[in-house]
Every structure is written in structure tokens, then in C-alpha cells.
């Protein structure tokens, strides 16, 4: 029974892996955007983290996790006689890669860490049925990669500690690679393996070959990581500069230790992880952690959560590596009635959050960008210029590389006030009449249309798209219906019912063709 249940949840995980929701811009701009831009020469946007003067994001884990599948995909495509791989193929290939990594490595690690057969089945089912596994772990987050590295570091540490007869040379070498890889992937990685790492110290003193193997592997991996970052960030500098320039993890650490830097990303009270993020990620399973006996797997994620709570910028995804460990530590209540109540609430919690985060959350951005990349502007009536400007408003930043080299010009207005949107439209479309110092009225054929991509739930657009504003023309080009804009909640003005009715009832992301209508 539990095997069939596990496989069912595996199919659910695959469904969410192939659903193009957009949880956070970092899942694109901290990985696929820049890697695809380098490998396939797609137009792309490099964020401040990849600034050549002071990079804080390492290319080593990015090219290992995302670059190798892209290179393999490019080779397969050229072997079949095709020159260019479509961004859509690359996008879904990466999602399938993340699904396989999660389905194989994450679940395998839980099998290794939990020894009791009964508790192992419970732990595996809880992890497999968690919306965090369905959504976050199948997206291209560095946090999802960190989860796998943390779990397998703990597995390898356990194997080394359990082998009291001989030195675990090969296992220690793999651990040395993972430790360096984990640090270059995210500087929060050491917090999750701190306690098990301390337990490894006396064992390494008794088994010096274990320590020697770990150290040599770590040094070799460190050299490869530094070399990768050198050729990615600063290829113009001499090779020996890798020993003089601060490595990217150190730059990232120094950046995140500065409250003034973190204030640009949002500051949170120290209880955010414990009182807000953990309940959001674990839901009703949080109560199971209070049931004795307490698992030894509970201490590493709890310690990591407390350490990360010292950092004033706290997002829920920062705790992703802790979630499978917390779930592996959960014990079901003894009462059949309590178990039934938990199962019902657990399934409902994950179904709701899975659909919200894994399907609808900013879910129209990727389909919209893929559609625009394939859009034949000359086929529209009247035709649009190939380099037409696309104004994105009240959405997450769109992935530029998904445009497949289209000449469309992307302008990301994010959440700018509505009057600024209108002003930007006017800058591109021009104006009619002599409203500016007696200017002559512009000829109709001299005006330039733009595309405006915005949520349908934005009430400011109603009069414009309904054609009730003189001098403006809004024509719907295409709509991605699986899109919810959760940043557009106005509880104070609309109330709970009105807000939910507007955001959910008018879900969707639409591209409008906007232009001026000038009367003769």
C-alpha cells in the first residue's frame, strides 16, 4: 500500500515539476538565465551578483547542475542536425533534471538516514507528499540544490562514523567534494552540517587517512571552483589572480553580514523563521515534532534554523534543507482518530499550497514569455515592429533568455505606481494634439504601439481595456490564465471577500497592444 502511495506522490511531483509556476525570480536569475546566456548566447540579464568587479555568486555549482545538462542537450541537438535548442526545451529539461535529482537523491537520502523500517516509511511518505518537495525542490533554486547536498553530506558523515574498523577514504573524498560544493552554492550550507561535522572531528583524529582523503578532495574541488569562477567572472585577469581575489563565498558572506545591504532585500524580525516560515513550510506536520521520542535528526535542522534566525533577512526558502530532516523526525500520534485528523489536514494543506505555489503563483510569466518569443509581430493587424517594446507591470521580472533571441525589447516596471505606467506608455506611443507647447498633432502612422503585460486583476486597467478612455486603444493579444498575482492584495480598500474575488476570479496574465488613437 505504501509503495503505491509513494509512486502516486511521485507522479504528483512530476506534474508540479512540469507546471511553469514562478515562485521567486532567483530561481531564474541566479541560475538558468545567466548559464543559458553563456552556453547558447541567448540575450540575458545578469544581476548584480554576477558583477565582474565584485561577484557574490559562484559559477561552479551553476555549471555543474544546469550547465552540464545544457551542454549535453546542445550536443544531442547538433547530432540530430538542429542548430539551435529552443528555450522551451531547455526550460523543461532543467525542470525534469530537478525532478530526477529530488526523486532519486532526496528520497534515497531519507532511506539512508532513517534506520527504523516503520519510521522510514512514514518519513519517505511525508517528504514525498509535501508541497515543498513538489514545488520548491523541482524548481531551479540554489536552495533546492543545497537541500540535496546537505542530505548527502549527512549520509556520508553517518557512513564514516559507523565504519569503526577502517578509514572511509572514498566516502571522505566524496564528502570533501560536497562540502566545498555546498559552500560555493550557498554560504548557509555550513549551518546545516555544523553539529554532525563536529562529531566527525574526533573520528578523523583516530582515522587520519579519512581526514587526509577529505582534505585533499576538498582542496582539489576548491581549486576547480576557483578556476571556474575565474574563467566565468574575470577571464581577462592572469590565472594566478585566483589566489589574490576573495572567493565568491567570502564576498557573499561579507555582503550578507551587512544590515545596510540586507535592507535592500527586506529586513525581518528574528522570530520570522520559527513563527512564520516553519509553519508555512511544514503546516500540520509541525505539531508532530512535539511527539516523543525525539529523533536525533531533529538537532541539525533545529540548530540551523536558530543560526539562520540571527540573519535579519529571512525568506521561507532559506529553510528548505531543514524540511526533509524535520519530516524525517516526525512521529505520528498513537490515537487512530488523531492520525486520521492529521492525514486529512496534511493532504488538504499540501493540496492547497501545492496548487497555489506550484501552479498559479505568477504562473503566467513563463508561458507569456515563451509566447512572445515565438510571436510573429508582422502577422498582427496592423503589423508591429519586430523591436516593439514590451512593458511588464506588476509581475516578477520576466526571464529574458526565454524570448529565444526575439527582437522585442523588455522593460520591467515591476510594481511601479499606475501613473508611472501611463507615463511610460506615453513616452513610447507619443501624444495627440498640441498639448506640448503648441506642437502639431502627430500623424497616426508616426505613432508607435507597445505591448503591456499585466495581471487582469489590476482594477486600474479596467477603463482602459474596456475602451472608455478617449485617445487610447487597448487590444488583447494573448492571455495566460493560470496566473495569480498575490502581490495585488488590497485588504483595506476591497475587504477580504472583494480582494479574493478580484484576485482569484479575475486571474490571468494578459498582453495588450496599446496605442494612441488620434482624430483627424
PDB file of C-alpha atoms in Angstrom, residues 109-333:
ATOM      1  CA  UNK A 109      18.992  10.052   1.443  1.00  0.00           C
ATOM      2  CA  UNK A 110      15.912   9.738   3.666  1.00  0.00           C
ATOM      3  CA  UNK A 111      16.113   5.944   3.272  1.00  0.00           C
ATOM      4  CA  UNK A 112      19.722   6.059   4.398  1.00  0.00           C
ATOM      5  CA  UNK A 113      19.221   8.410   7.343  1.00  0.00           C
ATOM      6  CA  UNK A 114      16.197   6.769   8.972  1.00  0.00           C
ATOM      7  CA  UNK A 115      17.004   3.282  10.269  1.00  0.00           C
ATOM      8  CA  UNK A 116      13.667   2.094  11.650  1.00  0.00           C
ATOM      9  CA  UNK A 117      11.664   0.451   8.795  1.00  0.00           C
ATOM     10  CA  UNK A 118       8.343   1.782  10.112  1.00  0.00           C
ATOM     11  CA  UNK A 119       9.640   5.287  10.719  1.00  0.00           C
ATOM     12  CA  UNK A 120      11.420   5.205   7.352  1.00  0.00           C
ATOM     13  CA  UNK A 121       8.133   4.572   5.529  1.00  0.00           C
ATOM     14  CA  UNK A 122       6.479   7.424   7.410  1.00  0.00           C
ATOM     15  CA  UNK A 123       9.369   9.785   6.685  1.00  0.00           C
ATOM     16  CA  UNK A 124       9.509   8.945   2.981  1.00  0.00           C
ATOM     17  CA  UNK A 125       5.744   9.399   2.560  1.00  0.00           C
ATOM     18  CA  UNK A 126       5.775  12.693   4.448  1.00  0.00           C
ATOM     19  CA  UNK A 127       8.594  14.057   2.296  1.00  0.00           C
ATOM     20  CA  UNK A 128       7.001  12.748  -0.911  1.00  0.00           C
ATOM     21  CA  UNK A 129       3.614  14.265  -0.033  1.00  0.00           C
ATOM     22  CA  UNK A 130       4.930  17.694   0.989  1.00  0.00           C
ATOM     23  CA  UNK A 131       4.186  20.617  -1.307  1.00  0.00           C
ATOM     24  CA  UNK A 132       7.725  21.831  -0.575  1.00  0.00           C
ATOM     25  CA  UNK A 133       9.034  18.713  -2.337  1.00  0.00           C
ATOM     26  CA  UNK A 134       6.548  19.116  -5.190  1.00  0.00           C
ATOM     27  CA  UNK A 135       7.313  22.769  -5.857  1.00  0.00           C
ATOM     28  CA  UNK A 136      10.485  24.261  -4.380  1.00  0.00           C
ATOM     29  CA  UNK A 137      12.567  21.107  -4.862  1.00  0.00           C
ATOM     30  CA  UNK A 138      11.621  20.761  -8.532  1.00  0.00           C
ATOM     31  CA  UNK A 139      12.458  24.391  -9.346  1.00  0.00           C
ATOM     32  CA  UNK A 140      15.924  25.675 -10.200  1.00  0.00           C
ATOM     33  CA  UNK A 141      16.649  27.152  -6.773  1.00  0.00           C
ATOM     34  CA  UNK A 142      20.107  27.100  -5.221  1.00  0.00           C
ATOM     35  CA  UNK A 143      18.186  26.213  -2.048  1.00  0.00           C
ATOM     36  CA  UNK A 144      16.887  23.036  -3.713  1.00  0.00           C
ATOM     37  CA  UNK A 145      20.436  22.077  -4.656  1.00  0.00           C
ATOM     38  CA  UNK A 146      21.547  22.906  -1.119  1.00  0.00           C
ATOM     39  CA  UNK A 147      18.934  20.504   0.254  1.00  0.00           C
ATOM     40  CA  UNK A 148      20.426  17.604  -1.702  1.00  0.00           C
ATOM     41  CA  UNK A 149      23.987  18.497  -0.715  1.00  0.00           C
ATOM     42  CA  UNK A 150      23.025  18.781   2.976  1.00  0.00           C
ATOM     43  CA  UNK A 151      21.196  15.443   2.989  1.00  0.00           C
ATOM     44  CA  UNK A 152      24.016  13.558   1.309  1.00  0.00           C
ATOM     45  CA  UNK A 153      26.647  15.218   3.489  1.00  0.00           C
ATOM     46  CA  UNK A 154      24.759  13.880   6.499  1.00  0.00           C
ATOM     47  CA  UNK A 155      24.514  10.432   4.885  1.00  0.00           C
ATOM     48  CA  UNK A 156      28.259  10.339   4.222  1.00  0.00           C
ATOM     49  CA  UNK A 157      29.094  11.570   7.720  1.00  0.00           C
ATOM     50  CA  UNK A 158      26.890   8.807   9.106  1.00  0.00           C
ATOM     51  CA  UNK A 159      28.676   6.201   6.973  1.00  0.00           C
ATOM     52  CA  UNK A 160      32.080   7.441   8.099  1.00  0.00           C
ATOM     53  CA  UNK A 161      31.102   7.416  11.781  1.00  0.00           C
ATOM     54  CA  UNK A 162      29.548   3.959  11.531  1.00  0.00           C
ATOM     55  CA  UNK A 163      32.680   2.473   9.955  1.00  0.00           C
ATOM     56  CA  UNK A 164      34.822   1.979  13.049  1.00  0.00           C
ATOM     57  CA  UNK A 165      37.038  -0.743  11.594  1.00  0.00           C
ATOM     58  CA  UNK A 166      38.830   1.102   8.795  1.00  0.00           C
ATOM     59  CA  UNK A 167      39.292   4.507   7.237  1.00  0.00           C
ATOM     60  CA  UNK A 168      36.497   5.557   4.870  1.00  0.00           C
ATOM     61  CA  UNK A 169      38.809   7.004   2.237  1.00  0.00           C
ATOM     62  CA  UNK A 170      36.409   7.019  -0.721  1.00  0.00           C
ATOM     63  CA  UNK A 171      33.435   8.227   1.324  1.00  0.00           C
ATOM     64  CA  UNK A 172      35.542  11.005   2.836  1.00  0.00           C
ATOM     65  CA  UNK A 173      36.683  12.099  -0.628  1.00  0.00           C
ATOM     66  CA  UNK A 174      33.079  12.461  -1.788  1.00  0.00           C
ATOM     67  CA  UNK A 175      32.266  14.359   1.397  1.00  0.00           C
ATOM     68  CA  UNK A 176      35.178  16.735   0.766  1.00  0.00           C
ATOM     69  CA  UNK A 177      33.778  17.495  -2.685  1.00  0.00           C
ATOM     70  CA  UNK A 178      30.260  18.070  -1.303  1.00  0.00           C
ATOM     71  CA  UNK A 179      31.440  20.385   1.463  1.00  0.00           C
ATOM     72  CA  UNK A 180      33.227  22.723  -0.956  1.00  0.00           C
ATOM     73  CA  UNK A 181      30.402  22.446  -3.496  1.00  0.00           C
ATOM     74  CA  UNK A 182      27.858  23.263  -0.776  1.00  0.00           C
ATOM     75  CA  UNK A 183      29.771  26.336   0.409  1.00  0.00           C
ATOM     76  CA  UNK A 184      30.165  27.678  -3.124  1.00  0.00           C
ATOM     77  CA  UNK A 185      26.477  27.018  -3.766  1.00  0.00           C
ATOM     78  CA  UNK A 186      25.195  28.804  -0.653  1.00  0.00           C
ATOM     79  CA  UNK A 187      27.021  30.239   2.327  1.00  0.00           C
ATOM     80  CA  UNK A 188      24.242  28.978   4.627  1.00  0.00           C
ATOM     81  CA  UNK A 189      25.286  25.375   3.935  1.00  0.00           C
ATOM     82  CA  UNK A 190      27.699  25.019   6.937  1.00  0.00           C
ATOM     83  CA  UNK A 191      24.862  25.826   9.356  1.00  0.00           C
ATOM     84  CA  UNK A 192      23.053  22.611   8.397  1.00  0.00           C
ATOM     85  CA  UNK A 193      26.031  20.293   8.873  1.00  0.00           C
ATOM     86  CA  UNK A 194      27.641  22.054  11.842  1.00  0.00           C
ATOM     87  CA  UNK A 195      26.603  19.564  14.527  1.00  0.00           C
ATOM     88  CA  UNK A 196      27.354  16.381  12.504  1.00  0.00           C
ATOM     89  CA  UNK A 197      30.612  17.971  11.379  1.00  0.00           C
ATOM     90  CA  UNK A 198      31.694  18.476  14.986  1.00  0.00           C
ATOM     91  CA  UNK A 199      31.012  14.773  15.655  1.00  0.00           C
ATOM     92  CA  UNK A 200      33.310  13.924  12.759  1.00  0.00           C
ATOM     93  CA  UNK A 201      36.340  15.679  14.291  1.00  0.00           C
ATOM     94  CA  UNK A 202      37.309  13.059  16.945  1.00  0.00           C
ATOM     95  CA  UNK A 203      36.717  10.255  14.434  1.00  0.00           C
ATOM     96  CA  UNK A 204      39.062  11.930  11.945  1.00  0.00           C
ATOM     97  CA  UNK A 205      41.735  12.211  14.620  1.00  0.00           C
ATOM     98  CA  UNK A 206      41.531   8.453  15.165  1.00  0.00           C
ATOM     99  CA  UNK A 207      41.441   7.756  11.417  1.00  0.00           C
ATOM    100  CA  UNK A 208      43.991  10.164   9.861  1.00  0.00           C
ATOM    101  CA  UNK A 209      43.569   8.703   6.364  1.00  0.00           C
ATOM    102  CA  UNK A 210      39.909   9.688   6.497  1.00  0.00           C
ATOM    103  CA  UNK A 211      40.864  13.274   7.253  1.00  0.00           C
ATOM    104  CA  UNK A 212      43.635  13.246   4.637  1.00  0.00           C
ATOM    105  CA  UNK A 213      41.272  11.991   1.935  1.00  0.00           C
ATOM    106  CA  UNK A 214      38.640  14.585   2.849  1.00  0.00           C
ATOM    107  CA  UNK A 215      41.174  17.415   2.906  1.00  0.00           C
ATOM    108  CA  UNK A 216      42.793  16.502  -0.433  1.00  0.00           C
ATOM    109  CA  UNK A 217      39.422  16.145  -2.132  1.00  0.00           C
ATOM    110  CA  UNK A 218      38.249  19.469  -0.684  1.00  0.00           C
ATOM    111  CA  UNK A 219      41.432  21.251  -1.840  1.00  0.00           C
ATOM    112  CA  UNK A 220      41.124  19.839  -5.353  1.00  0.00           C
ATOM    113  CA  UNK A 221      37.452  20.833  -5.538  1.00  0.00           C
ATOM    114  CA  UNK A 222      38.325  24.283  -4.201  1.00  0.00           C
ATOM    115  CA  UNK A 223      40.889  24.750  -6.972  1.00  0.00           C
ATOM    116  CA  UNK A 224      38.373  23.698  -9.637  1.00  0.00           C
ATOM    117  CA  UNK A 225      35.739  26.043  -8.150  1.00  0.00           C
ATOM    118  CA  UNK A 226      38.161  28.979  -8.098  1.00  0.00           C
ATOM    119  CA  UNK A 227      39.245  28.194 -11.657  1.00  0.00           C
ATOM    120  CA  UNK A 228      35.623  28.051 -12.843  1.00  0.00           C
ATOM    121  CA  UNK A 229      34.822  31.382 -11.223  1.00  0.00           C
ATOM    122  CA  UNK A 230      37.949  32.912 -12.734  1.00  0.00           C
ATOM    123  CA  UNK A 231      37.039  31.992 -16.313  1.00  0.00           C
ATOM    124  CA  UNK A 232      33.427  32.998 -15.757  1.00  0.00           C
ATOM    125  CA  UNK A 233      33.786  36.291 -13.890  1.00  0.00           C
ATOM    126  CA  UNK A 234      37.288  37.617 -14.615  1.00  0.00           C
ATOM    127  CA  UNK A 235      38.772  35.838 -17.658  1.00  0.00           C
ATOM    128  CA  UNK A 236      40.861  38.901 -18.557  1.00  0.00           C
ATOM    129  CA  UNK A 237      42.911  38.710 -15.342  1.00  0.00           C
ATOM    130  CA  UNK A 238      46.006  36.478 -15.061  1.00  0.00           C
ATOM    131  CA  UNK A 239      45.390  32.954 -13.808  1.00  0.00           C
ATOM    132  CA  UNK A 240      47.308  33.448 -10.553  1.00  0.00           C
ATOM    133  CA  UNK A 241      44.753  36.093  -9.554  1.00  0.00           C
ATOM    134  CA  UNK A 242      42.535  33.287  -8.221  1.00  0.00           C
ATOM    135  CA  UNK A 243      44.772  33.223  -5.139  1.00  0.00           C
ATOM    136  CA  UNK A 244      44.599  37.003  -4.611  1.00  0.00           C
ATOM    137  CA  UNK A 245      40.946  37.839  -5.286  1.00  0.00           C
ATOM    138  CA  UNK A 246      38.467  36.992  -2.500  1.00  0.00           C
ATOM    139  CA  UNK A 247      36.428  33.911  -3.486  1.00  0.00           C
ATOM    140  CA  UNK A 248      32.736  34.377  -4.183  1.00  0.00           C
ATOM    141  CA  UNK A 249      31.552  32.656  -0.950  1.00  0.00           C
ATOM    142  CA  UNK A 250      33.607  35.100   1.107  1.00  0.00           C
ATOM    143  CA  UNK A 251      32.192  38.054  -0.826  1.00  0.00           C
ATOM    144  CA  UNK A 252      28.687  36.680  -0.301  1.00  0.00           C
ATOM    145  CA  UNK A 253      29.304  36.233   3.419  1.00  0.00           C
ATOM    146  CA  UNK A 254      30.610  39.778   3.839  1.00  0.00           C
ATOM    147  CA  UNK A 255      27.677  41.143   1.842  1.00  0.00           C
ATOM    148  CA  UNK A 256      25.111  39.308   3.964  1.00  0.00           C
ATOM    149  CA  UNK A 257      26.724  40.347   7.229  1.00  0.00           C
ATOM    150  CA  UNK A 258      25.943  43.980   6.442  1.00  0.00           C
ATOM    151  CA  UNK A 259      22.459  45.083   7.604  1.00  0.00           C
ATOM    152  CA  UNK A 260      22.585  48.008   5.178  1.00  0.00           C
ATOM    153  CA  UNK A 261      22.987  45.571   2.277  1.00  0.00           C
ATOM    154  CA  UNK A 262      20.217  43.299   3.529  1.00  0.00           C
ATOM    155  CA  UNK A 263      17.879  46.267   3.911  1.00  0.00           C
ATOM    156  CA  UNK A 264      17.628  46.376   0.109  1.00  0.00           C
ATOM    157  CA  UNK A 265      16.117  42.874   0.197  1.00  0.00           C
ATOM    158  CA  UNK A 266      13.911  43.291   3.265  1.00  0.00           C
ATOM    159  CA  UNK A 267      14.597  43.052   6.989  1.00  0.00           C
ATOM    160  CA  UNK A 268      12.620  40.682   9.190  1.00  0.00           C
ATOM    161  CA  UNK A 269      12.338  40.193  12.955  1.00  0.00           C
ATOM    162  CA  UNK A 270      14.402  37.314  14.402  1.00  0.00           C
ATOM    163  CA  UNK A 271      11.338  35.141  15.036  1.00  0.00           C
ATOM    164  CA  UNK A 272      10.290  35.053  11.362  1.00  0.00           C
ATOM    165  CA  UNK A 273      11.783  31.625  10.637  1.00  0.00           C
ATOM    166  CA  UNK A 274      10.399  29.993  13.769  1.00  0.00           C
ATOM    167  CA  UNK A 275       6.941  31.538  13.934  1.00  0.00           C
ATOM    168  CA  UNK A 276       6.128  32.211  10.280  1.00  0.00           C
ATOM    169  CA  UNK A 277       8.309  30.314   7.820  1.00  0.00           C
ATOM    170  CA  UNK A 278       8.378  26.917   9.516  1.00  0.00           C
ATOM    171  CA  UNK A 279       4.562  26.780   9.913  1.00  0.00           C
ATOM    172  CA  UNK A 280       4.248  27.857   6.272  1.00  0.00           C
ATOM    173  CA  UNK A 281       6.542  25.067   5.101  1.00  0.00           C
ATOM    174  CA  UNK A 282       5.534  22.278   7.497  1.00  0.00           C
ATOM    175  CA  UNK A 283       1.890  23.035   8.198  1.00  0.00           C
ATOM    176  CA  UNK A 284       0.256  20.418  10.471  1.00  0.00           C
ATOM    177  CA  UNK A 285       3.454  18.323  10.474  1.00  0.00           C
ATOM    178  CA  UNK A 286       4.952  20.911  12.804  1.00  0.00           C
ATOM    179  CA  UNK A 287       2.832  19.506  15.638  1.00  0.00           C
ATOM    180  CA  UNK A 288       4.263  16.010  15.059  1.00  0.00           C
ATOM    181  CA  UNK A 289       7.726  17.222  16.046  1.00  0.00           C
ATOM    182  CA  UNK A 290       6.451  17.582  19.605  1.00  0.00           C
ATOM    183  CA  UNK A 291       5.577  13.885  19.864  1.00  0.00           C
ATOM    184  CA  UNK A 292       8.209  11.810  21.709  1.00  0.00           C
ATOM    185  CA  UNK A 293      10.540  10.026  21.213  1.00  0.00           C
ATOM    186  CA  UNK A 294      12.609  12.822  19.755  1.00  0.00           C
ATOM    187  CA  UNK A 295      14.703  11.851  16.744  1.00  0.00           C
ATOM    188  CA  UNK A 296      18.457  12.572  16.536  1.00  0.00           C
ATOM    189  CA  UNK A 297      17.743  14.028  13.084  1.00  0.00           C
ATOM    190  CA  UNK A 298      15.905  16.905  14.779  1.00  0.00           C
ATOM    191  CA  UNK A 299      19.010  18.648  16.137  1.00  0.00           C
ATOM    192  CA  UNK A 300      20.825  19.630  12.865  1.00  0.00           C
ATOM    193  CA  UNK A 301      17.829  21.380  11.237  1.00  0.00           C
ATOM    194  CA  UNK A 302      16.783  22.987  14.522  1.00  0.00           C
ATOM    195  CA  UNK A 303      20.283  24.338  15.124  1.00  0.00           C
ATOM    196  CA  UNK A 304      20.461  25.598  11.541  1.00  0.00           C
ATOM    197  CA  UNK A 305      17.099  27.339  11.895  1.00  0.00           C
ATOM    198  CA  UNK A 306      18.275  29.103  15.049  1.00  0.00           C
ATOM    199  CA  UNK A 307      21.536  30.178  13.387  1.00  0.00           C
ATOM    200  CA  UNK A 308      19.758  31.483  10.294  1.00  0.00           C
ATOM    201  CA  UNK A 309      17.374  33.391  12.567  1.00  0.00           C
ATOM    202  CA  UNK A 310      20.318  35.585  13.533  1.00  0.00           C
ATOM    203  CA  UNK A 311      20.391  36.953   9.967  1.00  0.00           C
ATOM    204  CA  UNK A 312      17.817  39.775   9.595  1.00  0.00           C
ATOM    205  CA  UNK A 313      16.790  38.782   6.050  1.00  0.00           C
ATOM    206  CA  UNK A 314      14.677  35.617   6.371  1.00  0.00           C
ATOM    207  CA  UNK A 315      12.824  34.001   3.481  1.00  0.00           C
ATOM    208  CA  UNK A 316      10.982  30.696   3.778  1.00  0.00           C
ATOM    209  CA  UNK A 317      13.077  29.028   1.066  1.00  0.00           C
ATOM    210  CA  UNK A 318      16.218  29.533   3.159  1.00  0.00           C
ATOM    211  CA  UNK A 319      14.928  26.684   5.361  1.00  0.00           C
ATOM    212  CA  UNK A 320      14.418  24.185   2.533  1.00  0.00           C
ATOM    213  CA  UNK A 321      17.270  21.862   3.616  1.00  0.00           C
ATOM    214  CA  UNK A 322      15.687  21.612   7.063  1.00  0.00           C
ATOM    215  CA  UNK A 323      12.258  20.458   5.842  1.00  0.00           C
ATOM    216  CA  UNK A 324      13.046  16.812   4.902  1.00  0.00           C
ATOM    217  CA  UNK A 325      15.046  16.474   8.127  1.00  0.00           C
ATOM    218  CA  UNK A 326      12.158  17.811  10.196  1.00  0.00           C
ATOM    219  CA  UNK A 327       9.733  15.479   8.400  1.00  0.00           C
ATOM    220  CA  UNK A 328      12.104  12.543   8.975  1.00  0.00           C
ATOM    221  CA  UNK A 329      11.956  13.376  12.697  1.00  0.00           C
ATOM    222  CA  UNK A 330       8.149  13.461  12.892  1.00  0.00           C
ATOM    223  CA  UNK A 331       6.274  10.757  14.810  1.00  0.00           C
ATOM    224  CA  UNK A 332       2.617  10.042  14.175  1.00  0.00           C
ATOM    225  CA  UNK A 333       0.267  10.178  17.171  1.00  0.00           C
TER     226      UNK A 333
END
